[in-house]
XYZ file of C-alpha atoms in Angstrom:
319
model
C -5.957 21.904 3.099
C -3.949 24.892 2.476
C -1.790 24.303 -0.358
C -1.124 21.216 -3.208
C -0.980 17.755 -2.227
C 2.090 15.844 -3.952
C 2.034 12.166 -4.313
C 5.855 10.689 -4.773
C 5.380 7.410 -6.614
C 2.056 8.022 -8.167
C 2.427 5.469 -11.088
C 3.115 2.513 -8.624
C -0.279 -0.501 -7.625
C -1.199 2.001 -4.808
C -0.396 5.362 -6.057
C -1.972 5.495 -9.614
C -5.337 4.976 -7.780
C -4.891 6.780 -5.058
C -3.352 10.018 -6.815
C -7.274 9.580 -9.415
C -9.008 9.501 -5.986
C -7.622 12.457 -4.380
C -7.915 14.328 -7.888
C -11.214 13.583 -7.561
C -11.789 15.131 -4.159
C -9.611 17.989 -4.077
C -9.466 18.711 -8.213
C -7.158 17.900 -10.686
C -4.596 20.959 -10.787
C -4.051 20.419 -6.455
C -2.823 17.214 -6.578
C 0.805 16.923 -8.633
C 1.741 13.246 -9.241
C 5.709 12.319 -9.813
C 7.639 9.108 -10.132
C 10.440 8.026 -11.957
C 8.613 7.066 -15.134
C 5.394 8.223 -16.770
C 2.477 6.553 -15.654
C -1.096 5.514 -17.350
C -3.101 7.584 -19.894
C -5.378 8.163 -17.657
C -3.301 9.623 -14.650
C -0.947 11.405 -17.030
C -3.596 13.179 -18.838
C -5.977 14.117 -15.583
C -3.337 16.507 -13.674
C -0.109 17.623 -13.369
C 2.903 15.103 -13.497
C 6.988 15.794 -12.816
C 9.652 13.084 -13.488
C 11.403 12.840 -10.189
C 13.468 10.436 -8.615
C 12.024 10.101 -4.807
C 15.759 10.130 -3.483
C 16.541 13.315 -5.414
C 16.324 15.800 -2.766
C 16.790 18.888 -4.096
C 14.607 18.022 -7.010
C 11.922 16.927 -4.687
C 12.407 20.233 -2.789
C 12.067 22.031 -6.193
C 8.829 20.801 -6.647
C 7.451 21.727 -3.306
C 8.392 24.957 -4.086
C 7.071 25.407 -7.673
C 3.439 24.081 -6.860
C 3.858 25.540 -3.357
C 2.861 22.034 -1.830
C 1.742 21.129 1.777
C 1.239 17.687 1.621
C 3.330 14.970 0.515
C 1.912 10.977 -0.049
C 5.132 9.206 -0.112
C 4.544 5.752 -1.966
C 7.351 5.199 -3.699
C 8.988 1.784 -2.132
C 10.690 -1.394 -3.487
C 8.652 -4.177 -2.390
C 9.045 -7.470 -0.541
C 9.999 -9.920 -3.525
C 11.897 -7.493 -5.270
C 13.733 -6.264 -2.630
C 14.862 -9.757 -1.843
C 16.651 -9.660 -5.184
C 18.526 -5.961 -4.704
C 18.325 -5.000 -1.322
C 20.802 -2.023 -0.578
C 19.458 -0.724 -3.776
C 16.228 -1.046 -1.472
C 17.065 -0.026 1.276
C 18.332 2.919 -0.243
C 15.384 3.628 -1.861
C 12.988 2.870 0.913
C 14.932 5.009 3.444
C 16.450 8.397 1.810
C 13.110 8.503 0.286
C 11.793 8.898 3.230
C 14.565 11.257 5.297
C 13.946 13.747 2.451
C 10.420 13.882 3.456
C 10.478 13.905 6.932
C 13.121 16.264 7.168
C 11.219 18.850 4.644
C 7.911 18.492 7.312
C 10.484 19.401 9.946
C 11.672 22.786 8.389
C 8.154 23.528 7.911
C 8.398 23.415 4.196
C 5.488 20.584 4.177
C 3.031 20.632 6.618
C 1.623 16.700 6.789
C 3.067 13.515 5.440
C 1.604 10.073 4.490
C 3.847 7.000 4.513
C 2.756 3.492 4.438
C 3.737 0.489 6.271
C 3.052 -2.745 5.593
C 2.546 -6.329 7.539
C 6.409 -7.262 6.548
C 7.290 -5.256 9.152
C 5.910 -8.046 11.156
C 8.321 -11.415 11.830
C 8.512 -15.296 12.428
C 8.175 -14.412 15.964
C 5.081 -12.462 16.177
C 1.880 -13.972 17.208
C 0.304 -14.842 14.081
C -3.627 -14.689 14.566
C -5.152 -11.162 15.392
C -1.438 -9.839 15.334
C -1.896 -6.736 17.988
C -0.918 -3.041 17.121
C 1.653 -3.325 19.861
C 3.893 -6.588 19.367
C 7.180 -8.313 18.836
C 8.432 -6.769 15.223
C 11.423 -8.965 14.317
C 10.851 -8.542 10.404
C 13.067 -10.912 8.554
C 13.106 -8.912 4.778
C 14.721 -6.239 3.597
C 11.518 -4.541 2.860
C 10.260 -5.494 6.270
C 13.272 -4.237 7.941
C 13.347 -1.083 5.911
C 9.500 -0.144 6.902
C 9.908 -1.033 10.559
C 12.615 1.718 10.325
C 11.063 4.023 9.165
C 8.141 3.405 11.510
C 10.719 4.382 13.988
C 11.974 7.381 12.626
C 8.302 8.733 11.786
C 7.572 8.244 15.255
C 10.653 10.152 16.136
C 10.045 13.045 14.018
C 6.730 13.726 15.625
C 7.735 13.190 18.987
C 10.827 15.209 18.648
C 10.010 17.783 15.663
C 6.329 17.539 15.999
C 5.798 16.789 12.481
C 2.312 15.435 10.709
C 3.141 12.260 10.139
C 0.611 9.426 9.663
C 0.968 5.713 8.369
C -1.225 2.517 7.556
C 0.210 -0.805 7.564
C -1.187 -1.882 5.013
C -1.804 -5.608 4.270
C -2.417 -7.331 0.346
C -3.369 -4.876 -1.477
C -6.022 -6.265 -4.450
C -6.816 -4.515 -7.315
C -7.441 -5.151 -11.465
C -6.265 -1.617 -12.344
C -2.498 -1.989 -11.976
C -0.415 -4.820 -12.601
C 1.306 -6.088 -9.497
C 4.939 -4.656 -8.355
C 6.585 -7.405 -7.092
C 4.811 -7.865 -3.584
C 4.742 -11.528 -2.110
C 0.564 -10.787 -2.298
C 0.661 -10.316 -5.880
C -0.819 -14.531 -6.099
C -4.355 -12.640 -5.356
C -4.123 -10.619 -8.331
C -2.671 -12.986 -11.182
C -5.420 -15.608 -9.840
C -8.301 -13.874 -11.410
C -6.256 -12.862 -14.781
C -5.764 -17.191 -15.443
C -9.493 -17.573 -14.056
C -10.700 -15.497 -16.818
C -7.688 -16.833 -19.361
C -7.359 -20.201 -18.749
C -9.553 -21.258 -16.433
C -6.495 -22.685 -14.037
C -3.559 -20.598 -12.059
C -0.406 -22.232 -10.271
C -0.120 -20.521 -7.331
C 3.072 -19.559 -5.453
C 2.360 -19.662 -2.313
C 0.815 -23.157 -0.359
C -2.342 -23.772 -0.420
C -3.122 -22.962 3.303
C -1.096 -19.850 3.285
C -3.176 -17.219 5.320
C -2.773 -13.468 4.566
C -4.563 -10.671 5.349
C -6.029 -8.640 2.141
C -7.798 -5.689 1.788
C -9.516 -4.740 -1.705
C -7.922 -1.529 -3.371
C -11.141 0.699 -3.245
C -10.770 -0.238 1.224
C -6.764 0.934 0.894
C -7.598 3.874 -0.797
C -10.289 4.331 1.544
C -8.393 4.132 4.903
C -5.458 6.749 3.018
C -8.080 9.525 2.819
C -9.629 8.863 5.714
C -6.748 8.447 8.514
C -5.207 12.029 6.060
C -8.423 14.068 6.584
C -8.886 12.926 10.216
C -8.270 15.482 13.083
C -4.528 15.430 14.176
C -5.690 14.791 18.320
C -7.426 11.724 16.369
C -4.255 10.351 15.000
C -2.572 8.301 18.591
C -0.295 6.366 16.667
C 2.553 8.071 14.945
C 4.681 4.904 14.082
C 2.066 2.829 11.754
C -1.693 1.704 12.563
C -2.448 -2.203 11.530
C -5.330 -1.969 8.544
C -7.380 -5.107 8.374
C -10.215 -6.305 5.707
C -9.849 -9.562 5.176
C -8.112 -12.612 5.728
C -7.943 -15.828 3.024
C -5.356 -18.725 1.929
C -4.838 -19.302 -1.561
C -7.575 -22.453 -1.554
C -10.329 -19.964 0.423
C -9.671 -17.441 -2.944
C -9.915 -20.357 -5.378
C -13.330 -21.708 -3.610
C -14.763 -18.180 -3.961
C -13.747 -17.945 -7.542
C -14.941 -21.456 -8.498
C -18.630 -19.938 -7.237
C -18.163 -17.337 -10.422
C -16.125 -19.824 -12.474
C -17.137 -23.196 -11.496
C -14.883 -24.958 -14.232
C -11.288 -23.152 -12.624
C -9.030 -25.123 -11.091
C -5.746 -24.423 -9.007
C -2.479 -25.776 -8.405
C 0.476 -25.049 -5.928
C 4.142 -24.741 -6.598
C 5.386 -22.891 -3.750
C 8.424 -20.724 -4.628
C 10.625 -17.999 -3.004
C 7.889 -16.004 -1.743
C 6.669 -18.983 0.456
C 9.197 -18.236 2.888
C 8.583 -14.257 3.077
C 4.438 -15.304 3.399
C 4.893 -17.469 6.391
C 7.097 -15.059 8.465
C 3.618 -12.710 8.293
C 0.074 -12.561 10.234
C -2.388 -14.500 9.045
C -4.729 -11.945 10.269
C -4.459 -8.634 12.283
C -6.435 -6.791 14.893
C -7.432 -3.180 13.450
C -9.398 -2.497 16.557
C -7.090 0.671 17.327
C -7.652 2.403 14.381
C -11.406 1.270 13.905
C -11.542 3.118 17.628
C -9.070 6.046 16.801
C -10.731 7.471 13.474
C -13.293 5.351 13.118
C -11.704 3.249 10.342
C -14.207 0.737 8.644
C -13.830 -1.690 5.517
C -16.342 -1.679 2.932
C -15.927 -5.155 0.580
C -16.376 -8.742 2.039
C -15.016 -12.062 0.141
C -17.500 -12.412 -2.453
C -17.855 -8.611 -3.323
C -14.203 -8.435 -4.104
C -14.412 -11.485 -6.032
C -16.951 -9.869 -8.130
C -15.270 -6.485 -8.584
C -12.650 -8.452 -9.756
C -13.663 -11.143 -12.602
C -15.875 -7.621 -13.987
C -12.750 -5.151 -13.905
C -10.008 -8.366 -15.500
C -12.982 -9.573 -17.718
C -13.396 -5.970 -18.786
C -9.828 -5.215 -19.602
C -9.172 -8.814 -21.592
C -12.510 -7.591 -23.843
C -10.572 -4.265 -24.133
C -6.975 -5.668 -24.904
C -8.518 -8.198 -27.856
């Protein structure tokens, strides 16, 4: 790595962890996070940090040139349920973003990009169990529509402009560090915070609602990994499916009632219900598992664990 890494919505689920992680490998002062508002103590204090809007070109640009940067995480996104709520606001958001990016790699200003995907760029018509790499993509959100795009685009620009470009789909995205951001996942988060509080959770989605999840520590695993592969590695330039794990809302409950055999759950499907069944159920990794030798670390009942001791941690802390 020749110059700074910059990570464009570092204070976001994803980004906050990922932007400690890569501070960790590379050192604090290479890796410059930015996002539109501060972030946590811990990520503001460990590195450098610019306020930056991730549509703000020529402020983005700026910064590439003061910390003389080569690579650029690009994280910043609205997400599914939000999106729902404001989407050319997302759109916008999800796509100039982007363009900037892209279009800085192709003057050579930046010399390799990471953008992720996600399974909402999957529809109602594609085959739900072991959804293949290569499928029918008929996304029905605006944050579905908007990633699919710009699966498109990234493909483009490396076929065309021969630009660095790599991308994860990634699926739910669990973690206790960061609140959730609005994603139709975020069910698998809030579940262990009313374990732990109040021994009961309403969940939003049905009951038999299958998802594939991935623990944070795995996400943040496959980032650094497919980034630090070798570039005749990388095959697919649009977005490679990521797979861990794949549950329903009762499967997560059962685990939890091992830890917490007093919790119960209830279901009161809402808007999100819709947006969950128009994705996989579970997804077939097998190209990237082949490609750069991609490989999850956390099963069920590890990730159930991690999580009651990071939640129960922080309520001990917040008392």
């Amino acid at each position: 790595m020749a110059g700074k890494i910059l990570i464009i919505g570092a204070c976001g689920q994803i980004g906050t962890e990922l932007t400690l992680k890569l501070r960790d490998l590379y050192g604090n002062d290479r890796v410059v996070a930015s996002d539109i508002r501060e972030g946590n103590e811990e990520l503001m204090n460990s590195g450098p940090f610019e306020i930056a809007d991730a549509t703000d070109a020529p402020l983005i640009e700026t910064i590439i040139d003061k910390y003389e940067i080569s690579e650029v995480y690009l994280m910043a996104a609205m997400l599914s349920a939000t999106a729902e709520k404001a989407p050319m606001k997302a759109w916008n958001l999800n796509m100039d973003s982007l363009f900037h990016i892209l279009n800085f790699a192709k003057d050579k200003k930046i010399e390799k990009v990471f953008w992720p995907s996600s399974i909402a760029v999957f529809g109602p018509t594609t085959p739900k169990n072991d959804t293949p790499q290569t499928t029918i993509m008929e996304p029905s959100t605006v944050y579905g529509i908007s990633k699919q795009t710009g699966e498109r685009w990234c493909e483009y620009f490396h076929d065309k402009y021969g630009v660095d470009v790599r991308s994860l789909r990634y699926p739910g995205i669990i973690s206790y560090k960061t609140l959730p951001g609005g994603g139709t996942t975020d069910y698998a988060i809030e579940i262990f915070h009313e374990a732990l509080k109040n021994k009961a959770y309403t969940s939003f989605l049905a009951e038999d609602t299958g998802l594939p999840m991935m623990y944070m520590d795995d996400a943040i695993k496959a980032t650094v990994d497919i980034m630090e592969a070798p570039s005749e590695k990388i095959k697919v330039r649009s977005s490679y499916n990521l797979s861990a794990l794949s549950f329903t809302p009762k499967v997560l409950a059962e685990a939890i009632q091992k830890e917490i055999p007093d919790f119960k759950i209830s279901y009161d499907p809402d808007f999100r219900q819709k947006i969950a069944d128009s994705w996989p159920s579970s997804i077939d990794d097998s190209e990237a598992r082949k490609d750069w030798q991609w490989k999850h670390d956390f099963d069920m009942q590890s990730l159930v664990k991690e999580m009651l001791a990071g939640v129960s941690e922080q309520l001990k802390t917040a008392k």
